[in-house]
Amino acid sequence: MNILAVPTPAAWVDAACERWRELLIDHANCEKKAASSALAMIFAYPEDLALTGALSRLAREELRHFEQVSQMMRQVRVEYVRQRPGRYAAALRAALRQHEPARKLDLMCSHALIEARSCERFKLLAGRLCEPLAGFYESLQHSEARHYELYVRLAHGAQAGGDRARVHARLAQLAAVEAELATSPDDQLRFHSGPPRGSV
Ligand SMILES: [Fe+2]
Ligand SMILES: [Fe+2]
């Protein structure tokens, strides 16, 4: 299952391989954000027990990833420095509908896309970087693949009446927004950014 509308441009991969230290710091932030987004949904939809159970497990796994990235940073001697957030998450969030139950479906679709992009980029970086990062990213891409599949399943659960075509249509609309953010020239290099301006 590939839910992304377009692949990551080669220019992003080249820049990410060159600037892997900065990317590792952003990666630590992404794992924290992934855990916190899952927790936010547990608070927003407490009556949905299938959702809260699955996302509680996912949040724990994301925090475990955060600990692994922190450990990797120590191992390869990358110091934590504060970074300004990129445009990706805020712009994707701006595309979500505000009213329920549409918002619930949109949240699931957007989280599925974020996880799918992480999965794709971990795989690309695993093929290009040296150890120990190559093996680390290789192992993480499998987790992220499970995560986006989970969010797609939850999206189907969030659609009243089980209308699968409507979920696919909304996923495709948000995938177009995500694709633009992940591929157009960007002022900052981040895990989910576009390629740096001037490199394409
Ligand atoms: Fe993760
Ligand atoms: Fe994840």
GROMACS .gro file of C-alpha atoms and ligand atoms in nm:
model
  202
    1MET     CA    1   0.000   0.000   0.000
    2ASN     CA    2   0.149   0.333  -0.101
    3ILE     CA    3  -0.053   0.633   0.005
    4LEU     CA    4   0.200   0.903  -0.090
    5ALA     CA    5   0.119   1.103  -0.403
    6VAL     CA    6   0.483   1.159  -0.502
    7PRO     CA    7   0.826   1.025  -0.403
    8THR     CA    8   1.088   1.231  -0.218
    9PRO     CA    9   1.309   1.429  -0.460
   10ALA     CA   10   1.673   1.321  -0.495
   11ALA     CA   11   1.782   1.672  -0.389
   12TRP     CA   12   1.630   1.620  -0.043
   13VAL     CA   13   1.814   1.287  -0.002
   14ASP     CA   14   2.145   1.443  -0.109
   15ALA     CA   15   2.104   1.732   0.138
   16ALA     CA   16   1.990   1.499   0.419
   17CYS     CA   17   2.294   1.272   0.372
   18GLU     CA   18   2.524   1.571   0.384
   19ARG     CA   19   2.351   1.731   0.684
   20TRP     CA   20   2.263   1.410   0.873
   21ARG     CA   21   2.362   1.565   1.208
   22GLU     CA   22   2.093   1.836   1.193
   23LEU     CA   23   1.847   1.579   1.065
   24LEU     CA   24   1.911   1.353   1.361
   25ILE     CA   25   1.812   1.635   1.599
   26ASP     CA   26   1.493   1.697   1.401
   27HIS     CA   27   1.430   1.322   1.402
   28ALA     CA   28   1.437   1.324   1.784
   29ASN     CA   29   1.176   1.601   1.776
   30CYS     CA   30   0.961   1.406   1.527
   31GLU     CA   31   0.947   1.102   1.756
   32LYS     CA   32   0.832   1.321   2.046
   33LYS     CA   33   0.571   1.485   1.823
   34ALA     CA   34   0.447   1.146   1.700
   35ALA     CA   35   0.395   1.034   2.061
   36SER     CA   36   0.228   1.360   2.155
   37SER     CA   37  -0.009   1.354   1.852
   38ALA     CA   38  -0.119   1.002   1.946
   39LEU     CA   39  -0.180   1.115   2.306
   40ALA     CA   40  -0.376   1.419   2.184
   41MET     CA   41  -0.608   1.184   1.996
   42ILE     CA   42  -0.655   0.965   2.303
   43PHE     CA   43  -0.775   1.278   2.486
   44ALA     CA   44  -0.991   1.395   2.194
   45TYR     CA   45  -1.173   1.063   2.140
   46PRO     CA   46  -1.183   0.886   2.480
   47GLU     CA   47  -1.506   0.697   2.395
   48ASP     CA   48  -1.340   0.518   2.101
   49LEU     CA   49  -1.178   0.228   2.283
   50ALA     CA   50  -1.030   0.065   1.971
   51LEU     CA   51  -0.857   0.394   1.891
   52THR     CA   52  -0.734   0.471   2.245
   53GLY     CA   53  -0.592   0.119   2.292
   54ALA     CA   54  -0.407   0.120   1.961
   55LEU     CA   55  -0.276   0.475   1.999
   56SER     CA   56  -0.161   0.417   2.355
   57ARG     CA   57   0.061   0.135   2.226
   58LEU     CA   58   0.177   0.354   1.937
   59ALA     CA   59   0.264   0.645   2.171
   60ARG     CA   60   0.477   0.414   2.386
   61GLU     CA   61   0.658   0.288   2.077
   62GLU     CA   62   0.724   0.645   1.958
   63LEU     CA   63   0.869   0.736   2.298
   64ARG     CA   64   1.089   0.429   2.275
   65HIS     CA   65   1.206   0.557   1.935
   66PHE     CA   66   1.279   0.893   2.095
   67GLU     CA   67   1.500   0.719   2.352
   68GLN     CA   68   1.677   0.528   2.073
   69VAL     CA   69   1.744   0.849   1.877
   70SER     CA   70   1.877   1.017   2.193
   71GLN     CA   71   2.106   0.719   2.247
   72MET     CA   72   2.220   0.737   1.883
   73MET     CA   73   2.295   1.109   1.923
   74ARG     CA   74   2.523   1.029   2.215
   75GLN     CA   75   2.688   0.746   2.023
   76VAL     CA   76   2.768   0.960   1.716
   77ARG     CA   77   2.834   1.271   1.928
   78VAL     CA   78   2.559   1.499   1.807
   79GLU     CA   79   2.464   1.764   2.063
   80TYR     CA   80   2.105   1.872   2.098
   81VAL     CA   81   2.044   2.225   1.974
   82ARG     CA   82   1.704   2.390   1.951
   83GLN     CA   83   1.565   2.417   1.597
   84ARG     CA   84   1.281   2.625   1.461
   85PRO     CA   85   0.992   2.402   1.349
   86GLY     CA   86   0.961   2.348   0.974
   87ARG     CA   87   0.652   2.438   0.770
   88TYR     CA   88   0.526   2.081   0.716
   89ALA     CA   89   0.317   1.994   1.023
   90ALA     CA   90   0.150   2.335   1.058
   91ALA     CA   91   0.062   2.355   0.687
   92LEU     CA   92  -0.078   2.003   0.685
   93ARG     CA   93  -0.282   2.078   0.998
   94ALA     CA   94  -0.421   2.391   0.830
   95ALA     CA   95  -0.572   2.169   0.559
   96LEU     CA   96  -0.779   1.966   0.809
   97ARG     CA   97  -1.151   2.028   0.852
   98GLN     CA   98  -1.254   2.165   1.192
   99HIS     CA   99  -1.596   2.006   1.239
  100GLU     CA  100  -1.663   1.653   1.360
  101PRO     CA  101  -1.676   1.380   1.248
  102ALA     CA  102  -1.477   1.511   0.949
  103ARG     CA  103  -1.191   1.626   1.173
  104LYS     CA  104  -1.141   1.279   1.316
  105LEU     CA  105  -1.111   1.130   0.968
  106ASP     CA  106  -0.875   1.409   0.857
  107LEU     CA  107  -0.650   1.360   1.160
  108MET     CA  108  -0.617   0.988   1.087
  109CYS     CA  109  -0.544   1.056   0.719
  110SER     CA  110  -0.283   1.325   0.794
  111HIS     CA  111  -0.106   1.109   1.053
  112ALA     CA  112  -0.106   0.819   0.806
  113LEU     CA  113   0.065   1.044   0.550
  114ILE     CA  114   0.324   1.173   0.799
  115GLU     CA  115   0.412   0.817   0.901
  116ALA     CA  116   0.425   0.704   0.538
  117ARG     CA  117   0.666   0.988   0.452
  118SER     CA  118   0.885   0.896   0.751
  119CYS     CA  119   0.886   0.535   0.635
  120GLU     CA  120   0.984   0.631   0.278
  121ARG     CA  121   1.264   0.863   0.395
  122PHE     CA  122   1.407   0.618   0.651
  123LYS     CA  123   1.435   0.366   0.370
  124LEU     CA  124   1.606   0.615   0.138
  125LEU     CA  125   1.854   0.720   0.408
  126ALA     CA  126   1.924   0.361   0.512
  127GLY     CA  127   2.043   0.293   0.158
  128ARG     CA  128   2.279   0.589   0.156
  129LEU     CA  129   2.423   0.645   0.504
  130CYS     CA  130   2.694   0.446   0.683
  131GLU     CA  131   2.658   0.241   0.999
  132PRO     CA  132   2.535   0.280   1.267
  133LEU     CA  133   2.276   0.513   1.111
  134ALA     CA  134   2.198   0.287   0.813
  135GLY     CA  135   2.088  -0.005   1.032
  136PHE     CA  136   1.902   0.224   1.268
  137TYR     CA  137   1.695   0.384   0.991
  138GLU     CA  138   1.639   0.046   0.829
  139SER     CA  139   1.484  -0.088   1.151
  140LEU     CA  140   1.269   0.223   1.199
  141GLN     CA  141   1.117   0.214   0.851
  142HIS     CA  142   0.939  -0.111   0.939
  143SER     CA  143   0.779   0.049   1.249
  144GLU     CA  144   0.665   0.351   1.051
  145ALA     CA  145   0.512   0.124   0.785
  146ARG     CA  146   0.305  -0.044   1.059
  147HIS     CA  147   0.207   0.297   1.195
  148TYR     CA  148   0.073   0.436   0.870
  149GLU     CA  149  -0.121   0.117   0.809
  150LEU     CA  150  -0.272   0.152   1.156
  151TYR     CA  151  -0.377   0.513   1.089
  152VAL     CA  152  -0.532   0.410   0.756
  153ARG     CA  153  -0.732   0.139   0.939
  154LEU     CA  154  -0.840   0.395   1.200
  155ALA     CA  155  -0.941   0.634   0.919
  156HIS     CA  156  -1.171   0.365   0.782
  157GLY     CA  157  -1.312   0.319   1.132
  158ALA     CA  158  -1.367   0.695   1.166
  159GLN     CA  159  -1.576   0.712   0.848
  160ALA     CA  160  -1.941   0.662   0.942
  161GLY     CA  161  -2.109   0.387   0.743
  162GLY     CA  162  -1.775   0.233   0.639
  163ASP     CA  163  -1.765   0.426   0.311
  164ARG     CA  164  -1.419   0.318   0.187
  165ALA     CA  165  -1.432   0.525  -0.130
  166ARG     CA  166  -1.484   0.844   0.072
  167VAL     CA  167  -1.179   0.765   0.290
  168HIS     CA  168  -0.964   0.703  -0.018
  169ALA     CA  169  -1.085   1.028  -0.177
  170ARG     CA  170  -1.000   1.233   0.133
  171LEU     CA  171  -0.666   1.058   0.173
  172ALA     CA  172  -0.583   1.147  -0.189
  173GLN     CA  173  -0.678   1.514  -0.133
  174LEU     CA  174  -0.457   1.543   0.174
  175ALA     CA  175  -0.181   1.345  -0.002
  176ALA     CA  176  -0.171   1.620  -0.266
  177VAL     CA  177  -0.117   1.885   0.006
  178GLU     CA  178   0.149   1.667   0.171
  179ALA     CA  179   0.325   1.607  -0.162
  180GLU     CA  180   0.360   1.978  -0.229
  181LEU     CA  181   0.513   2.036   0.116
  182ALA     CA  182   0.754   1.743   0.084
  183THR     CA  183   0.876   1.828  -0.265
  184SER     CA  184   0.871   2.206  -0.319
  185PRO     CA  185   1.180   2.415  -0.233
  186ASP     CA  186   1.197   2.485   0.140
  187ASP     CA  187   1.381   2.740   0.354
  188GLN     CA  188   1.471   2.478   0.614
  189LEU     CA  189   1.596   2.122   0.588
  190ARG     CA  190   1.388   1.899   0.811
  191PHE     CA  191   1.287   1.534   0.819
  192HIS     CA  192   0.960   1.613   0.640
  193SER     CA  193   1.069   1.926   0.450
  194GLY     CA  194   1.106   1.987   0.082
  195PRO     CA  195   1.459   2.004  -0.063
  196PRO     CA  196   1.656   2.315   0.040
  197ARG     CA  197   1.585   2.619  -0.177
  198GLY     CA  198   1.852   2.652  -0.443
  199SER     CA  199   1.921   2.276  -0.458
  200VAL     CA  200   1.647   2.209  -0.716
  201FE      FE  201   0.866   0.654   1.535
  202FE      FE  202   0.561   0.635   1.383
   0.00000   0.00000   0.00000
